[in-house]
């Protein structure tokens, strides 16, 4: 196992290219199950969650081939193989196999999903949607069993705005008889991306990206080609990094409107950000002003950027308050940032950050994906060397992070973990 080392304090400049969106990719791949033919997805990120999903598609009889970042999945020979255990537990997005397999085969057995530990992450809204479409859903020994004689379109009001439930219901509803209406749907760009793929496969989905999505069921879907949207969270992470350490950093392959909640806050803090088509030019500022943020559903400030943004706020003057309304316990990064000398208190679902506090390199542990990103941001700003263990969490979502940061001038490298690191990792 490897750890990540960062010698902080170096100024960054150059261009970084953003990869395809992880949270789209993890839904697009299961969606290909519905095609019953060949689907090519162009621009997939090179991250471990995608590797796991490709293996899961092969487990159920799919053929997966890859040329560069383009992946072709032939789903014609797939079967409704039960997946109660094993790889499905590695990531949260395996829950999309429920909707896609239910849509295609009218049955599925899928182990309850894993993913980042951010506190309670129920899937009751997914299940409510499947049941409304006519499926019988039971939970047996940690796996969800879904079965339907037939799926029938329905009106489904989501009690909680959920990205996963909105996409999962779309996946099943495209093969239901008649019309499905999802009300109080999530509006994240990833939902539009999945709807675009499904429509290219022959589905009839209208309203994706608004809070009412209308789906007319279709008997057959087929193969197609689709280009994934850029990863707004990866783009946001590099924008945050450039906000202090960037002399002049270009973030390339972004959709600037996807990042408006972040760029507006960074401008309030004193960062100069210029948009130029599908890139952002970021000029960092060493005298940042503290701000408060509250995470919200899209287009509000994304919870997935809360952790890296918290690290940045340690370098901003005054007191800043970060409140997470989506995952109220998403603060595992705070203890690690404190090891680096950050002055942060967690009060309920908020973190109160006192700045400016010089950060010091330390041995820290990434407990989840974005906590890892937060430690990378902190390490780049700190004096001395920061050692991050638990980098497999970071590799789940950041494509070639070491290489990309090195190309900007960061001093970042990997080393094998020592026995002492392993002890720290296990006991932490
Ligand atoms: N919720 C329920 N019931 C449900 C579903 C969700 O109560 O049936 C609650 C959740 O507990 C949470 C809120 O609703 O409080 C929003 O959850 P949502 O379903 O939108 O989250 P998700 O689909 O499980 C995706 C991303 C997360 C991201 C959230 C919010 C994927 C695979 N994951 O999760 O990404 O934080 O949306 O935007 O798409 C990450 O990339 O680091 C990550 C955790």
PDB file of N, CA, C and O in Angstrom, residues 334-396:
ATOM      1  N   UNK A 334     -11.995  17.008   9.842  1.00  0.00           N
ATOM      2  CA  UNK A 334     -11.629  18.107  10.758  1.00  0.00           C
ATOM      3  C   UNK A 334     -10.553  17.672  11.750  1.00  0.00           C
ATOM      4  O   UNK A 334      -9.587  18.405  11.983  1.00  0.00           O
ATOM      5  N   UNK A 335     -10.681  16.454  12.304  1.00  0.00           N
ATOM      6  CA  UNK A 335      -9.667  15.989  13.260  1.00  0.00           C
ATOM      7  C   UNK A 335      -8.291  15.953  12.601  1.00  0.00           C
ATOM      8  O   UNK A 335      -7.274  16.273  13.228  1.00  0.00           O
ATOM      9  N   UNK A 336      -8.275  15.521  11.343  1.00  0.00           N
ATOM     10  CA  UNK A 336      -6.987  15.421  10.638  1.00  0.00           C
ATOM     11  C   UNK A 336      -6.425  16.810  10.352  1.00  0.00           C
ATOM     12  O   UNK A 336      -5.236  17.057  10.493  1.00  0.00           O
ATOM     13  N   UNK A 337      -7.310  17.740   9.970  1.00  0.00           N
ATOM     14  CA  UNK A 337      -6.830  19.115   9.723  1.00  0.00           C
ATOM     15  C   UNK A 337      -6.290  19.715  11.016  1.00  0.00           C
ATOM     16  O   UNK A 337      -5.317  20.477  11.006  1.00  0.00           O
ATOM     17  N   UNK A 338      -6.902  19.338  12.136  1.00  0.00           N
ATOM     18  CA  UNK A 338      -6.404  19.845  13.438  1.00  0.00           C
ATOM     19  C   UNK A 338      -5.001  19.355  13.719  1.00  0.00           C
ATOM     20  O   UNK A 338      -4.196  20.050  14.313  1.00  0.00           O
ATOM     21  N   UNK A 339      -4.709  18.102  13.295  1.00  0.00           N
ATOM     22  CA  UNK A 339      -3.330  17.591  13.463  1.00  0.00           C
ATOM     23  C   UNK A 339      -2.342  18.474  12.725  1.00  0.00           C
ATOM     24  O   UNK A 339      -1.165  18.486  13.030  1.00  0.00           O
ATOM     25  N   UNK A 340      -2.839  19.178  11.723  1.00  0.00           N
ATOM     26  CA  UNK A 340      -1.966  20.061  10.928  1.00  0.00           C
ATOM     27  C   UNK A 340      -2.014  21.492  11.464  1.00  0.00           C
ATOM     28  O   UNK A 340      -1.596  22.403  10.790  1.00  0.00           O
ATOM     29  N   UNK A 341      -2.592  21.661  12.649  1.00  0.00           N
ATOM     30  CA  UNK A 341      -2.604  22.950  13.341  1.00  0.00           C
ATOM     31  C   UNK A 341      -3.819  23.827  13.016  1.00  0.00           C
ATOM     32  O   UNK A 341      -3.882  24.985  13.432  1.00  0.00           O
ATOM     33  N   UNK A 342      -4.770  23.280  12.253  1.00  0.00           N
ATOM     34  CA  UNK A 342      -5.954  24.082  11.917  1.00  0.00           C
ATOM     35  C   UNK A 342      -6.761  24.346  13.181  1.00  0.00           C
ATOM     36  O   UNK A 342      -6.797  23.510  14.093  1.00  0.00           O
ATOM     37  N   UNK A 343      -7.400  25.518  13.234  1.00  0.00           N
ATOM     38  CA  UNK A 343      -8.253  25.850  14.389  1.00  0.00           C
ATOM     39  C   UNK A 343      -9.705  25.745  13.916  1.00  0.00           C
ATOM     40  O   UNK A 343     -10.256  26.671  13.322  1.00  0.00           O
ATOM     41  N   UNK A 344     -10.277  24.559  14.145  1.00  0.00           N
ATOM     42  CA  UNK A 344     -11.646  24.295  13.682  1.00  0.00           C
ATOM     43  C   UNK A 344     -12.410  23.606  14.805  1.00  0.00           C
ATOM     44  O   UNK A 344     -11.905  22.670  15.422  1.00  0.00           O
ATOM     45  N   UNK A 345     -13.649  24.076  15.044  1.00  0.00           N
ATOM     46  CA  UNK A 345     -14.521  23.406  16.024  1.00  0.00           C
ATOM     47  C   UNK A 345     -15.741  22.894  15.267  1.00  0.00           C
ATOM     48  O   UNK A 345     -16.264  23.608  14.415  1.00  0.00           O
ATOM     49  N   UNK A 346     -16.186  21.684  15.610  1.00  0.00           N
ATOM     50  CA  UNK A 346     -17.428  21.203  14.999  1.00  0.00           C
ATOM     51  C   UNK A 346     -18.548  21.409  16.002  1.00  0.00           C
ATOM     52  O   UNK A 346     -18.450  20.993  17.156  1.00  0.00           O
ATOM     53  N   UNK A 347     -19.596  22.109  15.562  1.00  0.00           N
ATOM     54  CA  UNK A 347     -20.761  22.344  16.427  1.00  0.00           C
ATOM     55  C   UNK A 347     -21.989  21.879  15.673  1.00  0.00           C
ATOM     56  O   UNK A 347     -22.412  22.529  14.703  1.00  0.00           O
ATOM     57  N   UNK A 348     -22.525  20.713  16.060  1.00  0.00           N
ATOM     58  CA  UNK A 348     -23.667  20.146  15.329  1.00  0.00           C
ATOM     59  C   UNK A 348     -23.272  19.849  13.899  1.00  0.00           C
ATOM     60  O   UNK A 348     -22.279  19.168  13.644  1.00  0.00           O
ATOM     61  N   UNK A 349     -24.028  20.416  12.964  1.00  0.00           N
ATOM     62  CA  UNK A 349     -23.727  20.142  11.553  1.00  0.00           C
ATOM     63  C   UNK A 349     -22.914  21.276  10.931  1.00  0.00           C
ATOM     64  O   UNK A 349     -22.948  21.474   9.717  1.00  0.00           O
ATOM     65  N   UNK A 350     -22.185  22.005  11.779  1.00  0.00           N
ATOM     66  CA  UNK A 350     -21.355  23.103  11.272  1.00  0.00           C
ATOM     67  C   UNK A 350     -19.924  22.983  11.770  1.00  0.00           C
ATOM     68  O   UNK A 350     -19.664  22.445  12.849  1.00  0.00           O
ATOM     69  N   UNK A 351     -19.010  23.527  10.982  1.00  0.00           N
ATOM     70  CA  UNK A 351     -17.611  23.656  11.416  1.00  0.00           C
ATOM     71  C   UNK A 351     -17.306  25.140  11.483  1.00  0.00           C
ATOM     72  O   UNK A 351     -17.683  25.901  10.585  1.00  0.00           O
ATOM     73  N   UNK A 352     -16.669  25.542  12.586  1.00  0.00           N
ATOM     74  CA  UNK A 352     -16.320  26.948  12.764  1.00  0.00           C
ATOM     75  C   UNK A 352     -14.802  27.035  12.635  1.00  0.00           C
ATOM     76  O   UNK A 352     -14.058  26.400  13.384  1.00  0.00           O
ATOM     77  N   UNK A 353     -14.348  27.802  11.650  1.00  0.00           N
ATOM     78  CA  UNK A 353     -12.922  27.821  11.295  1.00  0.00           C
ATOM     79  C   UNK A 353     -12.336  29.192  11.625  1.00  0.00           C
ATOM     80  O   UNK A 353     -12.880  30.216  11.201  1.00  0.00           O
ATOM     81  N   UNK A 354     -11.244  29.195  12.386  1.00  0.00           N
ATOM     82  CA  UNK A 354     -10.574  30.469  12.687  1.00  0.00           C
ATOM     83  C   UNK A 354      -9.330  30.593  11.824  1.00  0.00           C
ATOM     84  O   UNK A 354      -8.490  29.695  11.793  1.00  0.00           O
ATOM     85  N   UNK A 355      -9.235  31.700  11.140  1.00  0.00           N
ATOM     86  CA  UNK A 355      -8.071  31.914  10.268  1.00  0.00           C
ATOM     87  C   UNK A 355      -7.481  33.273  10.547  1.00  0.00           C
ATOM     88  O   UNK A 355      -8.074  34.051  11.282  1.00  0.00           O
ATOM     89  N   UNK A 356      -6.331  33.568  10.060  1.00  0.00           N
ATOM     90  CA  UNK A 356      -5.473  32.696   9.267  1.00  0.00           C
ATOM     91  C   UNK A 356      -4.608  31.869  10.231  1.00  0.00           C
ATOM     92  O   UNK A 356      -4.024  32.410  11.159  1.00  0.00           O
ATOM     93  N   UNK A 357      -4.523  30.558   9.987  1.00  0.00           N
ATOM     94  CA  UNK A 357      -3.691  29.692  10.822  1.00  0.00           C
ATOM     95  C   UNK A 357      -2.662  29.002   9.936  1.00  0.00           C
ATOM     96  O   UNK A 357      -3.050  28.253   9.040  1.00  0.00           O
ATOM     97  N   UNK A 358      -1.389  29.233  10.174  1.00  0.00           N
ATOM     98  CA  UNK A 358      -0.391  28.530   9.354  1.00  0.00           C
ATOM     99  C   UNK A 358      -0.506  27.021   9.595  1.00  0.00           C
ATOM    100  O   UNK A 358      -0.582  26.581  10.743  1.00  0.00           O
ATOM    101  N   UNK A 359      -0.570  26.242   8.549  1.00  0.00           N
ATOM    102  CA  UNK A 359      -0.672  24.786   8.697  1.00  0.00           C
ATOM    103  C   UNK A 359       0.724  24.176   8.701  1.00  0.00           C
ATOM    104  O   UNK A 359       1.632  24.677   8.035  1.00  0.00           O
ATOM    105  N   UNK A 360       0.857  23.099   9.452  1.00  0.00           N
ATOM    106  CA  UNK A 360       2.140  22.389   9.535  1.00  0.00           C
ATOM    107  C   UNK A 360       1.950  20.976   8.984  1.00  0.00           C
ATOM    108  O   UNK A 360       0.954  20.315   9.295  1.00  0.00           O
ATOM    109  N   UNK A 361       2.921  20.513   8.215  1.00  0.00           N
ATOM    110  CA  UNK A 361       2.858  19.145   7.695  1.00  0.00           C
ATOM    111  C   UNK A 361       2.730  18.135   8.829  1.00  0.00           C
ATOM    112  O   UNK A 361       3.287  18.334   9.907  1.00  0.00           O
ATOM    113  N   UNK A 362       1.963  17.055   8.603  1.00  0.00           N
ATOM    114  CA  UNK A 362       1.770  16.034   9.640  1.00  0.00           C
ATOM    115  C   UNK A 362       1.416  14.722   8.955  1.00  0.00           C
ATOM    116  O   UNK A 362       1.184  14.687   7.741  1.00  0.00           O
ATOM    117  N   UNK A 363       1.362  13.640   9.753  1.00  0.00           N
ATOM    118  CA  UNK A 363       0.881  12.355   9.231  1.00  0.00           C
ATOM    119  C   UNK A 363      -0.622  12.335   9.427  1.00  0.00           C
ATOM    120  O   UNK A 363      -1.095  12.451  10.574  1.00  0.00           O
ATOM    121  N   UNK A 364      -1.368  12.184   8.368  1.00  0.00           N
ATOM    122  CA  UNK A 364      -2.830  12.231   8.478  1.00  0.00           C
ATOM    123  C   UNK A 364      -3.451  11.098   7.676  1.00  0.00           C
ATOM    124  O   UNK A 364      -2.807  10.505   6.813  1.00  0.00           O
ATOM    125  N   UNK A 365      -4.734  10.882   7.957  1.00  0.00           N
ATOM    126  CA  UNK A 365      -5.417   9.757   7.326  1.00  0.00           C
ATOM    127  C   UNK A 365      -6.662  10.232   6.574  1.00  0.00           C
ATOM    128  O   UNK A 365      -7.504  10.935   7.154  1.00  0.00           O
ATOM    129  N   UNK A 366      -6.770   9.821   5.323  1.00  0.00           N
ATOM    130  CA  UNK A 366      -7.979  10.120   4.552  1.00  0.00           C
ATOM    131  C   UNK A 366      -9.043   9.100   4.931  1.00  0.00           C
ATOM    132  O   UNK A 366      -8.857   7.906   4.724  1.00  0.00           O
ATOM    133  N   UNK A 367     -10.159   9.575   5.507  1.00  0.00           N
ATOM    134  CA  UNK A 367     -11.190   8.639   5.951  1.00  0.00           C
ATOM    135  C   UNK A 367     -12.247   8.419   4.873  1.00  0.00           C
ATOM    136  O   UNK A 367     -12.996   7.460   4.913  1.00  0.00           O
ATOM    137  N   UNK A 368     -12.342   9.320   3.928  1.00  0.00           N
ATOM    138  CA  UNK A 368     -13.251   9.170   2.800  1.00  0.00           C
ATOM    139  C   UNK A 368     -12.717  10.006   1.642  1.00  0.00           C
ATOM    140  O   UNK A 368     -11.715  10.713   1.795  1.00  0.00           O
ATOM    141  N   UNK A 369     -13.381   9.906   0.511  1.00  0.00           N
ATOM    142  CA  UNK A 369     -12.856  10.526  -0.718  1.00  0.00           C
ATOM    143  C   UNK A 369     -12.590  12.027  -0.584  1.00  0.00           C
ATOM    144  O   UNK A 369     -11.474  12.503  -0.823  1.00  0.00           O
ATOM    145  N   UNK A 370     -13.613  12.783  -0.193  1.00  0.00           N
ATOM    146  CA  UNK A 370     -13.425  14.243  -0.178  1.00  0.00           C
ATOM    147  C   UNK A 370     -12.648  14.704   1.058  1.00  0.00           C
ATOM    148  O   UNK A 370     -12.057  15.781   1.049  1.00  0.00           O
ATOM    149  N   UNK A 371     -12.654  13.872   2.121  1.00  0.00           N
ATOM    150  CA  UNK A 371     -11.767  14.168   3.255  1.00  0.00           C
ATOM    151  C   UNK A 371     -10.328  14.095   2.757  1.00  0.00           C
ATOM    152  O   UNK A 371      -9.477  14.914   3.109  1.00  0.00           O
ATOM    153  N   UNK A 372     -10.058  13.106   1.895  1.00  0.00           N
ATOM    154  CA  UNK A 372      -8.733  12.975   1.304  1.00  0.00           C
ATOM    155  C   UNK A 372      -8.379  14.214   0.488  1.00  0.00           C
ATOM    156  O   UNK A 372      -7.271  14.751   0.589  1.00  0.00           O
ATOM    157  N   UNK A 373      -9.352  14.700  -0.298  1.00  0.00           N
ATOM    158  CA  UNK A 373      -9.100  15.901  -1.109  1.00  0.00           C
ATOM    159  C   UNK A 373      -8.800  17.088  -0.207  1.00  0.00           C
ATOM    160  O   UNK A 373      -7.943  17.927  -0.508  1.00  0.00           O
ATOM    161  N   UNK A 374      -9.492  17.147   0.920  1.00  0.00           N
ATOM    162  CA  UNK A 374      -9.290  18.241   1.858  1.00  0.00           C
ATOM    163  C   UNK A 374      -7.854  18.208   2.408  1.00  0.00           C
ATOM    164  O   UNK A 374      -7.204  19.247   2.578  1.00  0.00           O
ATOM    165  N   UNK A 375      -7.340  16.997   2.649  1.00  0.00           N
ATOM    166  CA  UNK A 375      -5.975  16.877   3.176  1.00  0.00           C
ATOM    167  C   UNK A 375      -4.939  17.223   2.107  1.00  0.00           C
ATOM    168  O   UNK A 375      -3.876  17.758   2.421  1.00  0.00           O
ATOM    169  N   UNK A 376      -5.273  16.931   0.851  1.00  0.00           N
ATOM    170  CA  UNK A 376      -4.362  17.324  -0.231  1.00  0.00           C
ATOM    171  C   UNK A 376      -4.304  18.852  -0.312  1.00  0.00           C
ATOM    172  O   UNK A 376      -3.225  19.447  -0.398  1.00  0.00           O
ATOM    173  N   UNK A 377      -5.460  19.506  -0.238  1.00  0.00           N
ATOM    174  CA  UNK A 377      -5.493  20.980  -0.262  1.00  0.00           C
ATOM    175  C   UNK A 377      -4.649  21.515   0.902  1.00  0.00           C
ATOM    176  O   UNK A 377      -3.795  22.394   0.725  1.00  0.00           O
ATOM    177  N   UNK A 378      -4.858  20.940   2.091  1.00  0.00           N
ATOM    178  CA  UNK A 378      -4.130  21.409   3.274  1.00  0.00           C
ATOM    179  C   UNK A 378      -2.628  21.166   3.117  1.00  0.00           C
ATOM    180  O   UNK A 378      -1.805  22.035   3.431  1.00  0.00           O
ATOM    181  N   UNK A 379      -2.269  20.002   2.619  1.00  0.00           N
ATOM    182  CA  UNK A 379      -0.854  19.654   2.452  1.00  0.00           C
ATOM    183  C   UNK A 379      -0.146  20.619   1.508  1.00  0.00           C
ATOM    184  O   UNK A 379       1.012  20.981   1.728  1.00  0.00           O
ATOM    185  N   UNK A 380      -0.835  21.031   0.469  1.00  0.00           N
ATOM    186  CA  UNK A 380      -0.228  21.959  -0.500  1.00  0.00           C
ATOM    187  C   UNK A 380       0.009  23.338   0.116  1.00  0.00           C
ATOM    188  O   UNK A 380       0.888  24.079  -0.308  1.00  0.00           O
ATOM    189  N   UNK A 381      -0.791  23.669   1.156  1.00  0.00           N
ATOM    190  CA  UNK A 381      -0.680  24.999   1.782  1.00  0.00           C
ATOM    191  C   UNK A 381       0.239  24.980   3.003  1.00  0.00           C
ATOM    192  O   UNK A 381       0.603  26.034   3.516  1.00  0.00           O
ATOM    193  N   UNK A 382       0.567  23.771   3.498  1.00  0.00           N
ATOM    194  CA  UNK A 382       1.262  23.665   4.797  1.00  0.00           C
ATOM    195  C   UNK A 382       2.762  23.881   4.669  1.00  0.00           C
ATOM    196  O   UNK A 382       3.342  23.713   3.598  1.00  0.00           O
ATOM    197  N   UNK A 383       3.373  24.204   5.804  1.00  0.00           N
ATOM    198  CA  UNK A 383       4.835  24.214   5.880  1.00  0.00           C
ATOM    199  C   UNK A 383       5.295  22.775   6.066  1.00  0.00           C
ATOM    200  O   UNK A 383       4.702  22.033   6.845  1.00  0.00           O
ATOM    201  N   UNK A 384       6.355  22.395   5.379  1.00  0.00           N
ATOM    202  CA  UNK A 384       6.906  21.053   5.578  1.00  0.00           C
ATOM    203  C   UNK A 384       6.138  19.989   4.808  1.00  0.00           C
ATOM    204  O   UNK A 384       5.352  20.289   3.916  1.00  0.00           O
ATOM    205  N   UNK A 385       6.384  18.727   5.237  1.00  0.00           N
ATOM    206  CA  UNK A 385       5.860  17.590   4.468  1.00  0.00           C
ATOM    207  C   UNK A 385       4.636  16.985   5.174  1.00  0.00           C
ATOM    208  O   UNK A 385       4.661  16.729   6.371  1.00  0.00           O
ATOM    209  N   UNK A 386       3.593  16.770   4.407  1.00  0.00           N
ATOM    210  CA  UNK A 386       2.387  16.086   4.897  1.00  0.00           C
ATOM    211  C   UNK A 386       2.370  14.683   4.308  1.00  0.00           C
ATOM    212  O   UNK A 386       2.654  14.511   3.123  1.00  0.00           O
ATOM    213  N   UNK A 387       2.067  13.694   5.150  1.00  0.00           N
ATOM    214  CA  UNK A 387       1.968  12.317   4.660  1.00  0.00           C
ATOM    215  C   UNK A 387       0.522  11.870   4.822  1.00  0.00           C
ATOM    216  O   UNK A 387      -0.029  11.909   5.922  1.00  0.00           O
ATOM    217  N   UNK A 388      -0.073  11.452   3.723  1.00  0.00           N
ATOM    218  CA  UNK A 388      -1.496  11.046   3.766  1.00  0.00           C
ATOM    219  C   UNK A 388      -1.590   9.545   3.536  1.00  0.00           C
ATOM    220  O   UNK A 388      -1.134   9.042   2.496  1.00  0.00           O
ATOM    221  N   UNK A 389      -2.156   8.832   4.507  1.00  0.00           N
ATOM    222  CA  UNK A 389      -2.462   7.412   4.289  1.00  0.00           C
ATOM    223  C   UNK A 389      -3.957   7.298   3.977  1.00  0.00           C
ATOM    224  O   UNK A 389      -4.723   8.231   4.191  1.00  0.00           O
ATOM    225  N   UNK A 390      -4.319   6.118   3.456  1.00  0.00           N
ATOM    226  CA  UNK A 390      -5.723   5.935   3.062  1.00  0.00           C
ATOM    227  C   UNK A 390      -5.991   6.517   1.684  1.00  0.00           C
ATOM    228  O   UNK A 390      -7.103   6.959   1.384  1.00  0.00           O
ATOM    229  N   UNK A 391      -4.936   6.512   0.819  1.00  0.00           N
ATOM    230  CA  UNK A 391      -5.119   7.198  -0.471  1.00  0.00           C
ATOM    231  C   UNK A 391      -6.014   6.418  -1.429  1.00  0.00           C
ATOM    232  O   UNK A 391      -6.445   6.952  -2.442  1.00  0.00           O
ATOM    233  N   UNK A 392      -6.347   5.160  -1.070  1.00  0.00           N
ATOM    234  CA  UNK A 392      -7.285   4.436  -1.940  1.00  0.00           C
ATOM    235  C   UNK A 392      -8.636   5.159  -1.986  1.00  0.00           C
ATOM    236  O   UNK A 392      -9.366   5.073  -2.966  1.00  0.00           O
ATOM    237  N   UNK A 393      -8.962   5.914  -0.924  1.00  0.00           N
ATOM    238  CA  UNK A 393     -10.201   6.704  -0.967  1.00  0.00           C
ATOM    239  C   UNK A 393     -10.087   7.789  -2.031  1.00  0.00           C
ATOM    240  O   UNK A 393     -11.028   8.050  -2.776  1.00  0.00           O
ATOM    241  N   UNK A 394      -8.920   8.431  -2.088  1.00  0.00           N
ATOM    242  CA  UNK A 394      -8.720   9.522  -3.052  1.00  0.00           C
ATOM    243  C   UNK A 394      -8.756   8.958  -4.475  1.00  0.00           C
ATOM    244  O   UNK A 394      -9.344   9.554  -5.388  1.00  0.00           O
ATOM    245  N   UNK A 395      -8.161   7.763  -4.635  1.00  0.00           N
ATOM    246  CA  UNK A 395      -8.104   7.152  -5.970  1.00  0.00           C
ATOM    247  C   UNK A 395      -9.471   6.715  -6.473  1.00  0.00           C
ATOM    248  O   UNK A 395      -9.650   6.460  -7.651  1.00  0.00           O
ATOM    249  N   UNK A 396     -10.456   6.629  -5.573  1.00  0.00           N
ATOM    250  CA  UNK A 396     -11.810   6.288  -6.016  1.00  0.00           C
ATOM    251  C   UNK A 396     -12.389   7.404  -6.876  1.00  0.00           C
ATOM    252  O   UNK A 396     -13.292   7.162  -7.672  1.00  0.00           O
TER     253      UNK A 396
END
